[in-house]
Structure formats: structure tokens, C-alpha cells
């Protein structure tokens, strides 16, 4: 008999449900929330309400696309945290209610583990996956971490941001350029035609493997302020060069610490994950970095970079295989280490 896992993701502003069968992806449905665009960032209260509206249709659609009835499910995996508590409560409560109704086990998933395990989302049984232990650069709107993945169940954060995440650096700098939220994809698009060495922004000097992006944000802001005094049309005239230079600085910062992490923990496989791993410059730079170091790069499909339930179902399947189920009383959590 086949094992069907339903994955549910609701940690931030994407409501997603996915079905995997014996480890292979059958469906992955994502409802993104446009309501936040007008506010220039995610509004937690609005996110929770939108999850409430979306969750039932999204789960129904995931089951329909997978071609199965809910009674065929073997277990339900849900994102327990970290994330916005109100958002997590919607997915957690829905997963619990459905598991009780179907009398099947429940599996709690750490959202960050799921991002790392997104490289194990398979379309076909023989799809290749990274070899443990591997290094994963996990870069999103809420996190920037270097994770040493020792097994599907054991992950160690060897470096992390001490202030902003890489995605926040993209989004906040994009905002001062007058670009819509989230700004990361707009910077990516503009950077394609800009000169990455046109402007120099400051880089952090943090010892060890930790990141910092707040200084870059200030340096970017000061460059705009000083130049706008001389020319009020400075942004319009230089937007592509500003985007390309910003993107290059973020990539340099990311790769500098990744190189140090690999020196400290020499592994043969290097993966990237999280929303910022959709960035074209980051993807190309990591490929090139890995080629030079003689390690294997794992660049995820763009659909699996941002929040999605395929990675949650996949992480859940690993736990299913080792009988790691959770209690119905388990609450979600907003913050977590690994
Ligand atoms: O993982 P994710 O979907 O969720 C959060 O952690 O919030 O990541 C969202 C982040 C945002 O900061 C967004 O601007 C960034 O990922 N992002 C990008 C690109 N696509 C998404 N940043 C740079 N270039 C992109 N192409």
C-alpha cells in the first residue's frame, strides 16, 4: 500500500498544501497573499485571516490534483514553526482537526529544516539528492543561516545573521528606491542590466561565521541621500546600477562566510534554499563558487525556494519513516533554533 503524506504550510504569507506518495511529489498548491503589497510588508493580522480563507480550498485542490481521496492519506505534516504565530495557528489547528477526523498520525515540521530538505522533493523516485552531511545556505526574508545538515533529523546552525536577514536587505533597500514589496525580485530584474561595480557599499567585519546586513542597508541609504542632494533624479538615472551593486555586495557577503564555513566543515555538497535563493545572481555565483572549490552545488527549482508545502510534506515523510509523530496538544512556536 502506498504512503500518502499531506503537507500543510502557513508560517508567513503563503498558504500551501502538497501531497507526496512514497516520497514523490503529486501536487503542490500555493495561495500567495497580495493583500500585504499595499503595506510594504507582511501584516500578521491580515495574514492569519487570509490563511483562514485559503486553507480549505488549498488543501482540497492539493488532494484533487494528487488524484486521491482524503481517506487515502497516511499522515499529515504541518509547519509548527518558526513563523508568525497567528498564521501558524491556522495550519496547526487545521492539521490537527483533519488528523482527528481521519484518525491518522500528525507530524510536526520545523520550517527551517523543511527549507533545507526542499532538495529532497522528488518528481521521480530516482531523482538525485544531496549527500549527508552537506552545507546549506538558508537565505530568506526572515532568516540567513549557514546550516550543516548532518541527517534529515539533525541540523546545526554554524552561522546566522546577528541583525537583518538577506531578504530584508533586498526588500528594505528596494523600498527606498521606490520599488514595490517584496523588492527582492525587482532588484534581481533591474540588476540584470546594471553595472555591479558602479557603487561600493560597506561590508560587515564580523568575526566567525555570522552575518550582518544592517550596515549595508545604512550605507545604501547614505549613498542615496548624498547623491540625491546633488541630483534629485539620481535614483531614476542609476536604478539598474544601484540594484546590480547592491546585489553584488549581498552575494559577496554571503559567499565570504560560506567559504569560511566550508573551511571549518569540509563537505562535498553545498545547497541553497529560502526565498533569496531564487535570485539569479545568487544562483550563478553559488554555481561558480562550487565549481572553483570542487564541491557539488544544489540549486533548488524556483518553485521550492519560497514557502511551499512540498518541502513540508517531504520533511514529514522522513519523520514518518522513523515513526516520529507528534501529540495533538503540541502548540506552534514563533521562534526556534534548529
Ligand atoms: O522564504 P521566503 O518566501 O519567506 C520569508 O522568509 O519571508 O523569502 C521571501 C524573501 C523576500 O525577502 C523576497 O524579497 C526574497 O525572498 N526574494 C528574492 C527573490 N525572490 C524572492 N530576493 C532576491 N531576488 C529574488 N529573485
mmCIF file of C-alpha atoms in Angstrom, residues 16 44 46 60 75 79 93 95 100 107 119 141 177-178 193 209 216 233 240 242 255 273 279 296 301 319-320:
data_model
loop_
_atom_site.group_PDB
_atom_site.id
_atom_site.type_symbol
_atom_site.label_atom_id
_atom_site.label_comp_id
_atom_site.label_asym_id
_atom_site.label_seq_id
_atom_site.Cartn_x
_atom_site.Cartn_y
_atom_site.Cartn_z
ATOM 1 C CA UNK A 16 0.223 25.897 0.794
ATOM 2 C CA UNK A 44 0.393 39.470 10.645
ATOM 3 C CA UNK A 46 -4.202 40.098 7.692
ATOM 4 C CA UNK A 60 -8.940 20.345 -1.334
ATOM 5 C CA UNK A 75 -0.355 11.109 7.864
ATOM 6 C CA UNK A 79 4.749 23.561 9.807
ATOM 7 C CA UNK A 93 -5.299 23.727 14.024
ATOM 8 C CA UNK A 95 -3.885 19.787 10.518
ATOM 9 C CA UNK A 100 -8.520 13.641 14.335
ATOM 10 C CA UNK A 107 3.835 15.124 12.146
ATOM 11 C CA UNK A 119 16.379 19.428 -2.086
ATOM 12 C CA UNK A 141 13.044 37.213 4.306
ATOM 13 C CA UNK A 177 14.332 53.001 -4.330
ATOM 14 C CA UNK A 178 10.534 53.232 -4.532
ATOM 15 C CA UNK A 193 21.081 45.323 -16.924
ATOM 16 C CA UNK A 209 30.601 32.633 10.587
ATOM 17 C CA UNK A 216 24.838 47.614 4.255
ATOM 18 C CA UNK A 233 16.812 62.448 -10.414
ATOM 19 C CA UNK A 240 19.918 49.460 -12.616
ATOM 20 C CA UNK A 242 22.262 50.631 -7.817
ATOM 21 C CA UNK A 255 29.844 33.792 -0.157
ATOM 22 C CA UNK A 273 17.410 27.452 -0.004
ATOM 23 C CA UNK A 279 17.905 35.341 -7.043
ATOM 24 C CA UNK A 296 28.671 19.868 -5.835
ATOM 25 C CA UNK A 301 13.832 24.783 -8.561
ATOM 26 C CA UNK A 319 9.832 11.656 10.112
ATOM 27 C CA UNK A 320 7.083 9.217 9.080
#
